[in-house]
Short mmCIF file of C-alpha atoms and ligand atoms in Angstrom, two decimals:
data_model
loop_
_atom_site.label_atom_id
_atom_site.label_comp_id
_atom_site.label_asym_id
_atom_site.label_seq_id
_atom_site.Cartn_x
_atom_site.Cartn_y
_atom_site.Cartn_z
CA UNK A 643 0.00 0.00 0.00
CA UNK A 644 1.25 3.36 -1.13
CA UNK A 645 1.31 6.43 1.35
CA UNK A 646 1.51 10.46 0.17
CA UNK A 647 4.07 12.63 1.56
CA UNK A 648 3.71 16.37 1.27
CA UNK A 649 6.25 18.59 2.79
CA UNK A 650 4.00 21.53 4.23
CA UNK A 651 4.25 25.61 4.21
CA UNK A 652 4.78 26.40 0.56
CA UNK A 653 2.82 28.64 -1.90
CA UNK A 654 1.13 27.42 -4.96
CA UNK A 655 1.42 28.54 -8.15
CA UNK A 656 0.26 28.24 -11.53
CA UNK A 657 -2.62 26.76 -13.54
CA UNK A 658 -4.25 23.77 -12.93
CA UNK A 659 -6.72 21.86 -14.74
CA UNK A 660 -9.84 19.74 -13.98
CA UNK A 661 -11.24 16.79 -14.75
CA UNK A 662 -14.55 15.22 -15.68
CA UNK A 663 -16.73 14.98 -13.21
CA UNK A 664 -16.86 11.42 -11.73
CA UNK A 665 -20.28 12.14 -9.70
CA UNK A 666 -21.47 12.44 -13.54
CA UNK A 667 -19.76 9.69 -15.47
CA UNK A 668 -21.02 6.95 -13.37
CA UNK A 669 -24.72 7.55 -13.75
CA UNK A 670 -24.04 8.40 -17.22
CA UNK A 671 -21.94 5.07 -17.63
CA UNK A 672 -24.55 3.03 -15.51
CA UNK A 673 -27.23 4.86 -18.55
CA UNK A 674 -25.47 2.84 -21.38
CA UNK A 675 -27.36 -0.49 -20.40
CA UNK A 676 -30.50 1.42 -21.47
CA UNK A 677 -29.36 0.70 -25.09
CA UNK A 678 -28.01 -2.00 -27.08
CA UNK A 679 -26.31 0.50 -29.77
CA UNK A 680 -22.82 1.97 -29.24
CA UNK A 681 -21.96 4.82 -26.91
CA UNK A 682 -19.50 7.06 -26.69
CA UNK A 683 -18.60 9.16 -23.48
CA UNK A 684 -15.71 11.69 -23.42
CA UNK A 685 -13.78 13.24 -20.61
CA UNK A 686 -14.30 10.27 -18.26
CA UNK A 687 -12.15 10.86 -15.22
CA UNK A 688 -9.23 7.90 -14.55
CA UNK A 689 -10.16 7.23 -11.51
CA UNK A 690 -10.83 3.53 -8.92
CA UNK A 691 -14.22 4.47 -9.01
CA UNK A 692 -15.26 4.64 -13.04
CA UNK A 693 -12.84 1.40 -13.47
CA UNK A 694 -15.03 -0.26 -10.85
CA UNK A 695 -17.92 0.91 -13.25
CA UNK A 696 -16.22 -0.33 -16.31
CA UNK A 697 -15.83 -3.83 -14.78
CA UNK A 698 -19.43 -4.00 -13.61
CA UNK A 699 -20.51 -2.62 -17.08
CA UNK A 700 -18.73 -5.72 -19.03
CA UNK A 701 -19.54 -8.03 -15.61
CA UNK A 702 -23.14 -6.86 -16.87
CA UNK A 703 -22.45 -7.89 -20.52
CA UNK A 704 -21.33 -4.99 -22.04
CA UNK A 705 -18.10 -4.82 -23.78
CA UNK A 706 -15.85 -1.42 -23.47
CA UNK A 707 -12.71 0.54 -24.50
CA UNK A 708 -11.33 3.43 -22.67
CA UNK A 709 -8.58 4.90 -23.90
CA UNK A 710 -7.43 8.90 -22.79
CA UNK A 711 -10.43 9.93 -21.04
CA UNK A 712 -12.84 8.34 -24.34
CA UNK A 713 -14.92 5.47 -22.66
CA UNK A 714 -16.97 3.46 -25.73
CA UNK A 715 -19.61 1.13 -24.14
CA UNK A 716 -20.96 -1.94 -27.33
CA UNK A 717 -23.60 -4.37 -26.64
CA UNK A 718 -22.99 -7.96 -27.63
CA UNK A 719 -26.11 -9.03 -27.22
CA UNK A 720 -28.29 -9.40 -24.02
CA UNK A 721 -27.36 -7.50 -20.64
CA UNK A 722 -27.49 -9.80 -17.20
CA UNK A 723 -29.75 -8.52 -14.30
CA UNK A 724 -27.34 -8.99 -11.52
CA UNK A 725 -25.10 -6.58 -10.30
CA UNK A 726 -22.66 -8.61 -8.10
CA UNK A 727 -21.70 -7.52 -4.46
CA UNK A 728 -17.87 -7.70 -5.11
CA UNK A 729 -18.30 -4.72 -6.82
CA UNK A 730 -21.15 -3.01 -5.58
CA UNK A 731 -20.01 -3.06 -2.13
CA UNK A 732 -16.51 -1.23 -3.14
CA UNK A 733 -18.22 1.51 -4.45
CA UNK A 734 -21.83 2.80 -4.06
CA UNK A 735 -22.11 4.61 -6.85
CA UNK A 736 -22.33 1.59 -8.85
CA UNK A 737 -25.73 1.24 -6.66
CA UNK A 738 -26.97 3.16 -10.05
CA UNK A 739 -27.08 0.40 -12.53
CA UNK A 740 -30.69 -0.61 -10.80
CA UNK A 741 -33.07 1.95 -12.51
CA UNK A 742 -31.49 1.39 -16.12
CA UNK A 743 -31.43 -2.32 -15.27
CA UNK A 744 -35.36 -2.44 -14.50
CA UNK A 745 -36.25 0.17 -17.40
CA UNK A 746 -34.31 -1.94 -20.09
CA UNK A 747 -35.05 -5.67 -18.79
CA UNK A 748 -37.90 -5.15 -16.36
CA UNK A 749 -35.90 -7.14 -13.58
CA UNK A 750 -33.09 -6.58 -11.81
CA UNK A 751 -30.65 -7.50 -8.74
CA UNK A 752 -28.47 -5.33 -7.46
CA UNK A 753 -26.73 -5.91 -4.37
CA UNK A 754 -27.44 -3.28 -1.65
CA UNK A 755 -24.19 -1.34 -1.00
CA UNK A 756 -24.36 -0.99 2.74
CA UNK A 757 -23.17 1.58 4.95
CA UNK A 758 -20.15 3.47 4.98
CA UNK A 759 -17.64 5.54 7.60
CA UNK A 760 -19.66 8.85 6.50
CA UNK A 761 -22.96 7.17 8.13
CA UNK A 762 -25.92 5.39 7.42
CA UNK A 763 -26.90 5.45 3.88
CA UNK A 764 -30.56 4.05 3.38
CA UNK A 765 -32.21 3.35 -0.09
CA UNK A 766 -35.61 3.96 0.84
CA UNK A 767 -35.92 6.66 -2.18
CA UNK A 768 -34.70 4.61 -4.42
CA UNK A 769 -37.38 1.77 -3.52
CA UNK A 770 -40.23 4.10 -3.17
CA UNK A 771 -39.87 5.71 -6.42
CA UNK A 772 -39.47 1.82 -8.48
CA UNK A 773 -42.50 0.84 -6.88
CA UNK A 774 -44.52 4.35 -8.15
CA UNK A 775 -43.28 3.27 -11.21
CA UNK A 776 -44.78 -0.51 -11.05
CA UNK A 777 -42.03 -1.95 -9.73
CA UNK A 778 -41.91 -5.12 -7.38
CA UNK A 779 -39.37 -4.01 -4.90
CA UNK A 780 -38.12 -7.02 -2.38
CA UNK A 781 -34.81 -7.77 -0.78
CA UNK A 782 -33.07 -11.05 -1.06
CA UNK A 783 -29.30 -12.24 0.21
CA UNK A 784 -28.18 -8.69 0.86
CA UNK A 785 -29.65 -8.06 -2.82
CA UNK A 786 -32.27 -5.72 -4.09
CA UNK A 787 -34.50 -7.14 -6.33
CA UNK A 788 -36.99 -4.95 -8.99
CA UNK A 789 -39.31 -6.83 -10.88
CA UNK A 790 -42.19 -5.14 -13.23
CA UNK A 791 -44.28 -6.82 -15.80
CA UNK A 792 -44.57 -2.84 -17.45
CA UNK A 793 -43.29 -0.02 -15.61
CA UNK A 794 -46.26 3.20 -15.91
CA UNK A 795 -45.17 6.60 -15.75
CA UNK A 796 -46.63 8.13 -12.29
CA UNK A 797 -46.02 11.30 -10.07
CA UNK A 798 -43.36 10.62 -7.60
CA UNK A 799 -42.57 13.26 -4.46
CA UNK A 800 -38.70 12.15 -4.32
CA UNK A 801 -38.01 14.64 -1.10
CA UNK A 802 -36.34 12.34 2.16
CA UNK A 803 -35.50 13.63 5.84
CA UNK A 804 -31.80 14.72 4.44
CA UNK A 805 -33.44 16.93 1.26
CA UNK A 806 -33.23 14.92 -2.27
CA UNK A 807 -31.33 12.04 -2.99
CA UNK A 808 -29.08 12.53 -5.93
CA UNK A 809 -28.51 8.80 -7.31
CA UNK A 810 -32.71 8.27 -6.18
CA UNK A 811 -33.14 11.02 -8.63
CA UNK A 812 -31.34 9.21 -11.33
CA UNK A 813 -32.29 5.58 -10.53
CA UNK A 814 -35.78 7.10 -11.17
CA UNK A 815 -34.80 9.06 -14.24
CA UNK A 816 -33.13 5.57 -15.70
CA UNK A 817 -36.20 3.67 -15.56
CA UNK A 818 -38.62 6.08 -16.24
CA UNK A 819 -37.29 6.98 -19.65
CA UNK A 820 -38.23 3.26 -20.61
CA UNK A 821 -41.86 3.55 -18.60
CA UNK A 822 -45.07 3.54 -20.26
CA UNK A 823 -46.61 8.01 -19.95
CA UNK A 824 -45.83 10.23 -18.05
CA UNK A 825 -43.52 10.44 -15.13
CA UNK A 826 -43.22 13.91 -12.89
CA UNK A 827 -40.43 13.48 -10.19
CA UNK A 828 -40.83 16.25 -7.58
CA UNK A 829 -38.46 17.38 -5.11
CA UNK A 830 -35.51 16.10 -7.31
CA UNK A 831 -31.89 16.60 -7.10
CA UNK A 832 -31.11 19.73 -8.62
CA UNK A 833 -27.37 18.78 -9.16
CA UNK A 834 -25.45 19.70 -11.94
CA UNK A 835 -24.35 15.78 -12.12
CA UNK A 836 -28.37 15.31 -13.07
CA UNK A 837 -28.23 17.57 -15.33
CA UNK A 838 -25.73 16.27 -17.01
CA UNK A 839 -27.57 12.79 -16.93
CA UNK A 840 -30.61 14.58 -17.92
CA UNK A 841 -28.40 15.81 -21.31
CA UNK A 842 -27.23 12.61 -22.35
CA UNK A 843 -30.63 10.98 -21.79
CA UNK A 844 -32.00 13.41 -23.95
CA UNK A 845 -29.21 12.34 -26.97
CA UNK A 846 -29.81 9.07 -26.23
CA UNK A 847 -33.80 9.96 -27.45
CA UNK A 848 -35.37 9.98 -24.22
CA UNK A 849 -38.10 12.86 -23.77
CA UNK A 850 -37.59 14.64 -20.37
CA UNK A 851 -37.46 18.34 -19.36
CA UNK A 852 -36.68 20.15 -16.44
CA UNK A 853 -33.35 18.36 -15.62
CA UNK A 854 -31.24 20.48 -12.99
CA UNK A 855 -34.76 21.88 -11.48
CA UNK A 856 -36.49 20.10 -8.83
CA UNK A 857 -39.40 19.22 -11.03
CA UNK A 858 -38.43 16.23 -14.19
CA UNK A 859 -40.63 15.58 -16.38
CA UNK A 860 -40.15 12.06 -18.34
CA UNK A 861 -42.44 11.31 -21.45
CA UNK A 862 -41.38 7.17 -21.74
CA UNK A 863 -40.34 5.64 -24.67
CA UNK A 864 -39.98 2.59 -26.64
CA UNK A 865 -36.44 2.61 -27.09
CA UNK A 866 -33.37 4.64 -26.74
CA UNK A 867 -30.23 4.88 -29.04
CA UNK A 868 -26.59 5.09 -29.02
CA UNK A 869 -25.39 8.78 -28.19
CA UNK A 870 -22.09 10.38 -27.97
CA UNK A 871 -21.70 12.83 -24.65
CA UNK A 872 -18.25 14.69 -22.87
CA UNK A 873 -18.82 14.85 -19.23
CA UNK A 874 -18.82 18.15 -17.24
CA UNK A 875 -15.95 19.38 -14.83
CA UNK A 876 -15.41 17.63 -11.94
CA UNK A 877 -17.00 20.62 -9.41
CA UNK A 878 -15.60 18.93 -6.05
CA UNK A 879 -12.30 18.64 -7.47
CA UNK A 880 -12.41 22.61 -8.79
CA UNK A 881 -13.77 23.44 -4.87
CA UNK A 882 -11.01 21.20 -3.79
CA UNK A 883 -8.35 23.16 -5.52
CA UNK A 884 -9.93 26.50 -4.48
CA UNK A 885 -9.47 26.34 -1.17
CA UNK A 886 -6.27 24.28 -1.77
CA UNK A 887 -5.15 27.78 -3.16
CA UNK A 888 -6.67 30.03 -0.31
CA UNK A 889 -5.37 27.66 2.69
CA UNK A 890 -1.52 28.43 1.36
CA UNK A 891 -2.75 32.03 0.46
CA UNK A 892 -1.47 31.11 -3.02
CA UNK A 893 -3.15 32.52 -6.11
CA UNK A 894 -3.99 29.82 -8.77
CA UNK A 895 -5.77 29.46 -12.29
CA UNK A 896 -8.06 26.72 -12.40
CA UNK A 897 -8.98 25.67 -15.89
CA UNK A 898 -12.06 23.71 -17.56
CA UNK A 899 -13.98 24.77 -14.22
CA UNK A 900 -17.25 26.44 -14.26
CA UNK A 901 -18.06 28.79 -11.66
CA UNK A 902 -21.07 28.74 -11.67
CA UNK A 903 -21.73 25.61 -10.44
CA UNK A 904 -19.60 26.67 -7.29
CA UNK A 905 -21.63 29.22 -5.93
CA UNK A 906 -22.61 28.94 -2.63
CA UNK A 907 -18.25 27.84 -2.07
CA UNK A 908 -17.40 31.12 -3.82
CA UNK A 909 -19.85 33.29 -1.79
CA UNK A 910 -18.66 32.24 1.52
CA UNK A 911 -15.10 32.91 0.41
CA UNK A 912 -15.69 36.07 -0.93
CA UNK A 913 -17.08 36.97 2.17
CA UNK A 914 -14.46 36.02 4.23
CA UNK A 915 -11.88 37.85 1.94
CA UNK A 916 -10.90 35.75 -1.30
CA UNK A 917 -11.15 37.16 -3.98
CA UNK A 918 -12.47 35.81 -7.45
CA UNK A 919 -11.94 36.45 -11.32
CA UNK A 920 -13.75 33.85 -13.99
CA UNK A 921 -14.61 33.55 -17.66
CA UNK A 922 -16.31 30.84 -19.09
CA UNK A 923 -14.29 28.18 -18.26
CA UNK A 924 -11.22 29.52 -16.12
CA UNK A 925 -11.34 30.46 -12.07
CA UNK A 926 -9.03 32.28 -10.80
CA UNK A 927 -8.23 32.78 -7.25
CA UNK A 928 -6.46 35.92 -5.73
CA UNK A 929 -5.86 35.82 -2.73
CA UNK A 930 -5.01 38.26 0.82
CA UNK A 931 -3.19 37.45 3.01
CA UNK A 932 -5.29 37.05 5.84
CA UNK A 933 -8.70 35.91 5.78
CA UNK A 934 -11.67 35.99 8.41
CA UNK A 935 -13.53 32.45 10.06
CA UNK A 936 -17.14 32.00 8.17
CA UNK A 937 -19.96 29.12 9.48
CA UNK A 938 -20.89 26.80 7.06
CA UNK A 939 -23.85 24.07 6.75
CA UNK A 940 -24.43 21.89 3.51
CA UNK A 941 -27.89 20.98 1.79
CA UNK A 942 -28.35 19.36 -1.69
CA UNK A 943 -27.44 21.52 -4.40
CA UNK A 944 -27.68 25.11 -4.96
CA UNK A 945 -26.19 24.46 -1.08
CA UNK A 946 -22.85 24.16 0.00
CA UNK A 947 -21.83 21.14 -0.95
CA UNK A 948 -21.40 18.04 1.72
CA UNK A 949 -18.42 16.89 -0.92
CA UNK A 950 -16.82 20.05 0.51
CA UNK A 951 -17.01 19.86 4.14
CA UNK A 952 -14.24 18.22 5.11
CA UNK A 953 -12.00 20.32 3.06
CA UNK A 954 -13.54 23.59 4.14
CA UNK A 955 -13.01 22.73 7.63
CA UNK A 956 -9.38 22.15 6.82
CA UNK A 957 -9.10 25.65 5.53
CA UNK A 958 -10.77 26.80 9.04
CA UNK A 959 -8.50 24.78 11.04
CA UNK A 960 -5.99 27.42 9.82
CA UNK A 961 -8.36 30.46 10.59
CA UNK A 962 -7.82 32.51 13.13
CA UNK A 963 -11.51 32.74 15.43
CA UNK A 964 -14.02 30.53 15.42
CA UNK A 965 -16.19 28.93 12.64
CA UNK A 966 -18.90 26.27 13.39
CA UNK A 967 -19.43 23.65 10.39
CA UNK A 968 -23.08 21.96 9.96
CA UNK A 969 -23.07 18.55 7.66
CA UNK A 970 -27.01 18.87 7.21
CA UNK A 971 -27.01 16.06 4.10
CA UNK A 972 -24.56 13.77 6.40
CA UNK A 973 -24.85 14.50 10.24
CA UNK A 974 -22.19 11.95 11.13
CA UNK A 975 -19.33 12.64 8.31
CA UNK A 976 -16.75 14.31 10.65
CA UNK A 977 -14.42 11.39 10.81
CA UNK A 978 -11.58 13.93 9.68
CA UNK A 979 -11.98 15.58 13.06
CA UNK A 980 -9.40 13.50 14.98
CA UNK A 981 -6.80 13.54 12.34
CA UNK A 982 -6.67 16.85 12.08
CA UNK A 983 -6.43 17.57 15.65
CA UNK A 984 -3.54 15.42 15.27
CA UNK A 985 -1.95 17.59 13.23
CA UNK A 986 -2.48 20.43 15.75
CA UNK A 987 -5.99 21.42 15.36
CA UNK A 988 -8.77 22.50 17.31
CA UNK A 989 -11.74 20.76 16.09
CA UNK A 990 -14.23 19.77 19.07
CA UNK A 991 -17.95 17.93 17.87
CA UNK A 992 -20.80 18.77 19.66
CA UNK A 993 -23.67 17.27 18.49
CA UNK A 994 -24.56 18.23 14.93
CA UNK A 995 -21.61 20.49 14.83
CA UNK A 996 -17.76 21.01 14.48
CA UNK A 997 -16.46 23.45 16.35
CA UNK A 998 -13.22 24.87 14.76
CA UNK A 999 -10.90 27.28 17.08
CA UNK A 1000 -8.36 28.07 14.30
CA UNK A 1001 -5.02 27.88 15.29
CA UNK A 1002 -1.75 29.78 13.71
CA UNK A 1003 -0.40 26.61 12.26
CA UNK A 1004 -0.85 22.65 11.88
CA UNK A 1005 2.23 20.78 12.18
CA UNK A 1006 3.43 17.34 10.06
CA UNK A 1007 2.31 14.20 11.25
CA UNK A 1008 1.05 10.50 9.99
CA UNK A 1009 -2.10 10.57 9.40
CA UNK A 1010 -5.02 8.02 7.91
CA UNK A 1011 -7.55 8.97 5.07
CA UNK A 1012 -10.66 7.43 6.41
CA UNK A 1013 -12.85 8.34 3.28
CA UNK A 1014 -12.51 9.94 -0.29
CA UNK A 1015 -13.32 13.49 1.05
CA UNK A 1016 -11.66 13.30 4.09
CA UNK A 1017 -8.49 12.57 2.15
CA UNK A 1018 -8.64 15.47 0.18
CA UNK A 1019 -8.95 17.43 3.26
CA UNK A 1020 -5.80 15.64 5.17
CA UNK A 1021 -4.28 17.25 1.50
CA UNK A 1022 -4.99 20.47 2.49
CA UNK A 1023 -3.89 20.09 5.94
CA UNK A 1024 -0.52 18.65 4.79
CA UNK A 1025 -0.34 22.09 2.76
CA UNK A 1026 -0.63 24.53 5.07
CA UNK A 1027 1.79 22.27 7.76
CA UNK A 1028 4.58 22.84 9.15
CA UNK A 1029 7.32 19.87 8.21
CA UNK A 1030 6.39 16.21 6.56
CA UNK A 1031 2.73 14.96 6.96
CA UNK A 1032 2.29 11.13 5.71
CA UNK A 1033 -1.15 10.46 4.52
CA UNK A 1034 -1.66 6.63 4.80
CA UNK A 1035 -4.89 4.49 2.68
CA UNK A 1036 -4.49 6.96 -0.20
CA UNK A 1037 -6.83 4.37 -2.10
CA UNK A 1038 -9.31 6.69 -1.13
CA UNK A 1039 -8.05 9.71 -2.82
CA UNK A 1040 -7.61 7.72 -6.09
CA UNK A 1041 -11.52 7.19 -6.04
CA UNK A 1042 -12.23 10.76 -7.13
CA UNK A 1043 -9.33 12.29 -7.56
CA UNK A 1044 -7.21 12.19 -11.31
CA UNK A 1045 -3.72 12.47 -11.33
CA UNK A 1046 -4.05 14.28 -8.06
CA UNK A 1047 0.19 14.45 -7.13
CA UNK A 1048 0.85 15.24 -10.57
CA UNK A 1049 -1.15 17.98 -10.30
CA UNK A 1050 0.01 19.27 -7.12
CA UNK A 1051 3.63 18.57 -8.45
CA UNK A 1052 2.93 20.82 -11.64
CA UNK A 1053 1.56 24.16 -9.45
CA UNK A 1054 4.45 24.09 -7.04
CA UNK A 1055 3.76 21.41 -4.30
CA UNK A 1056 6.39 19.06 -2.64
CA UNK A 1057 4.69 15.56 -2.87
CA UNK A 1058 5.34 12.13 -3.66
CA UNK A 1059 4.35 8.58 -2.96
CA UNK A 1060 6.26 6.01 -0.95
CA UNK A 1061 5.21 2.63 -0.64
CA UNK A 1062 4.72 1.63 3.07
C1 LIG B 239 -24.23 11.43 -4.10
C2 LIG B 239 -22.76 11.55 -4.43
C3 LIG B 239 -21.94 11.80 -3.15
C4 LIG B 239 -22.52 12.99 -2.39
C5 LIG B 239 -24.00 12.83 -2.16
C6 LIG B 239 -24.65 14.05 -1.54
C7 LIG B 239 -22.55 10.12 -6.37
C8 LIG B 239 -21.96 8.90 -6.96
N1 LIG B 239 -22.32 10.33 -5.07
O1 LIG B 239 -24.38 10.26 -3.28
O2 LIG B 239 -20.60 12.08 -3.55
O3 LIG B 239 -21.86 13.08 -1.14
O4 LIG B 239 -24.67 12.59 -3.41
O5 LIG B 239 -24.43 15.18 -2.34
O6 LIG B 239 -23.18 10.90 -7.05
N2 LIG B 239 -30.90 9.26 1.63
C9 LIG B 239 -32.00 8.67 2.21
N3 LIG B 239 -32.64 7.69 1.51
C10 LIG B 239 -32.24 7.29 0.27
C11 LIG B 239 -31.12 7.92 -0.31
C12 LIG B 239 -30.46 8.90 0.40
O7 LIG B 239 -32.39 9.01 3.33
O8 LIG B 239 -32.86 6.41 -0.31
C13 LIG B 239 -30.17 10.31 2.38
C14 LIG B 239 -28.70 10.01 2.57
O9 LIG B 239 -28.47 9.18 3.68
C15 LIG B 239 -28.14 11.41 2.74
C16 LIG B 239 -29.01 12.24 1.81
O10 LIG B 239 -30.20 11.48 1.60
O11 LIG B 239 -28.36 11.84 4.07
C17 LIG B 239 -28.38 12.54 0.46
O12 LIG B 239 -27.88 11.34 -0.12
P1 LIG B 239 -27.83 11.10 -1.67
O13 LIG B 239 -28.04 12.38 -2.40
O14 LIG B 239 -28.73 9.96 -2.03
O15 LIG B 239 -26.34 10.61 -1.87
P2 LIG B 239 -25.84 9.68 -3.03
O16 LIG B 239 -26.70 9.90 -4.22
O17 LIG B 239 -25.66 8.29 -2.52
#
């Protein structure tokens, strides 16, 4: 097992540039069973998590290439119904394959992915909108099994305790688009990641409107066709480099980022002192040198991401004052809390919140990524720190995160990996 090393306390520099969103290709991916005819997806992120999709793709029957970010997905001939735990367990996105899986073959088995160190993660929105469409929903093994003679397009309030469900949302979308009339899915995830799902549905034939709002609207059809789609940015990973950039008060270009779906990050950083410059596809961060504590609590999209968290708290940790950070979509994902007080923070939980007392400066230290997010945030840490910090179970980081050294390398960063 490989571990990062990052010597701490130096300023960034430079241009960096983003990849496709991975939050988007795997829905997207998972959409491919919905046809038999050839698809072709560009700017698919290298990353553990879209291999795992690849192999549970051809597992499924499909056969791919993916070469430099172009992923084609060919049927040869008919797709299985069983998604296999081996692979859905190391990675719940792949949890997605369900609703295209039911839409295309009316049955399906998809093992249910568990929970995880962030917390609980049910599937009860997932179930309840399959069975509004005609679904039989029962569990078997550890499995989830979907079984529908037709599947009937039906209005379907998607909304949960935690706000919308984002993969719900497109489990729904998947098999609607093969359902007999009309489906209207209310409260639905308004991320740009279902948008961008939304989109390639649309190429693919499918009839739906209102993608990226919280109201879709799905006409079913008969069939869908082969389509050819290049995946958005990767928005964590462009948040991820922002504050990056503002935690060593370095200013940075970020390229093939849109701002605009990084809102509610860039308005709490503006107001605590960052300044912002963006065209179309380019962010660039200029930064003070000093910059004031700010609150933060996530919701679903427009809201400040829960993806973020971990890494905005890392920034805090280096703030002088006090900031209190809310996880609203995932109460319990504060597992980064201990290793950064190892580092020389002063992160207290009480109850639903983190307490951050920022201190002057974190110091080196070994730490342990506990989970994908969390990593990125043990990044930061190791950043701003004084001397060597050794982040161990970097396996995490390569689930969402392309090329991540080489791109620290490239805009100034002292990093490298060392096996263990
Ligand atoms: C997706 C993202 C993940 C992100 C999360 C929230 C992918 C592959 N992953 O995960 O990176 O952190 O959105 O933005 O896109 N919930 C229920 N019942 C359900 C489903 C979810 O109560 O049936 C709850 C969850 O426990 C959580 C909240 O709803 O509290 C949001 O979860 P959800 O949007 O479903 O997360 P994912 O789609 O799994």
């Amino acid at each position: 097992m490989d571990k990062l090393v990052i010597e701490g306390g130096r300023r960034l520099s430079g241009e960096v540039r983003i990849s496709g969103a991975k939050n988007s290709a795997l829905p997207i991916m998972a959409a491919t069973l919905l046809t038999d005819q050839p698809c072709t997806i560009h700017n698919v992120p290298k990353l553990r998590d879209t291999l795992t999709m690849i192999k549970l793709l051809e597992s499924l029957g499909k056969v791919t290439r993916y070469e430099k970010g172009k992923l084609v997905v060919l049927g040869k001939g008919p797709i299985k119904d069983t998604a296999p735990y081996d692979l859905v367990s190391t990675m719940r996105g792949s949890f997605c394959v369900l609703g295209p899986l039911l839409g295309k073959l009316r049955r399906a088995r998809v093992s249910l992915p568990g929970g995880c160190v962030i917390g609980i993660r049910p599937v009860d929105l997932h179930v309840k909108g399959l069975k509004a469409l005609g679904a039989e929903m029962t569990t078997d093994a550890g499995y989830i099994v979907a079984k529908a003679k037709r599947l009937r397009g039906a209005r379907i309030y998607l909304g949960g305790v935690f706000g919308s469900s984002v993969l719900a949302t497109a489990n729904v979308m998947m098999a609607a688009v093969l359902a007999n009339g009309e489906t209207i899915i209310e409260s639905a995830a308004c991320e740009p990641e279902i948008e961008d799902l939304g989109n390639f549905l649309v190429r693919m034939g499918a009839h739906v409107i209102g993608h990226g709002t919280p109201r879709i609207i799905i006409r079913g059809v008969k069939e869908l066709l082969g389509a050819d789609h290049s995946i958005i940015a990767d928005r964590i990973e462009a948040g991820t480099f922002i504050l990056m950039s503002v935690a060593t008060r370095s200013d940075l270009t970020i390229r093939d980022a849109y701002h605009g779906h990084l809102l509610s990050l860039i308005d709490v950083l503006e107001s605590i002192g960052v300044r912002f410059e963006y065209t179309d596809d380019v962010i660039r961060v200029i930064n003070r040198r000093t910059i004031t504590p700010a609150s933060i609590n996530t919701y679903p999209y427009p809201g400040f991401p829960t993806d973020l968290q971990a890494q905005f708290m890392a920034l805090m940790a280096t703030t002088p004052g006090v900031s209190v950070i809310t996880d609203r979509v995932y109460p319990d994902r504060f597992m980064h809390i201990a290793e950064l007080d190892r580092m020389g923070a002063n992160i207290r939980r009480e109850g639903l919140h983190a307490i951050v007392q920022g201190v002057k400066t974190l110091h080196g230290a070994p730490v342990m990524a506990s989970d994908l997010r969390a990593s990125a945030a043990l990044v930061i840490a190791g950043l701003t720190a004084k001397g060597l910090t050794e982040i161990h179970r970097i396996y995490h980081l390569e689930r969402g995160y392309e090329d991540l050294e080489k791109k620290l390398l490239n805009i100034g960063a002292k990093i490298s990996r060392k096996k263990v």
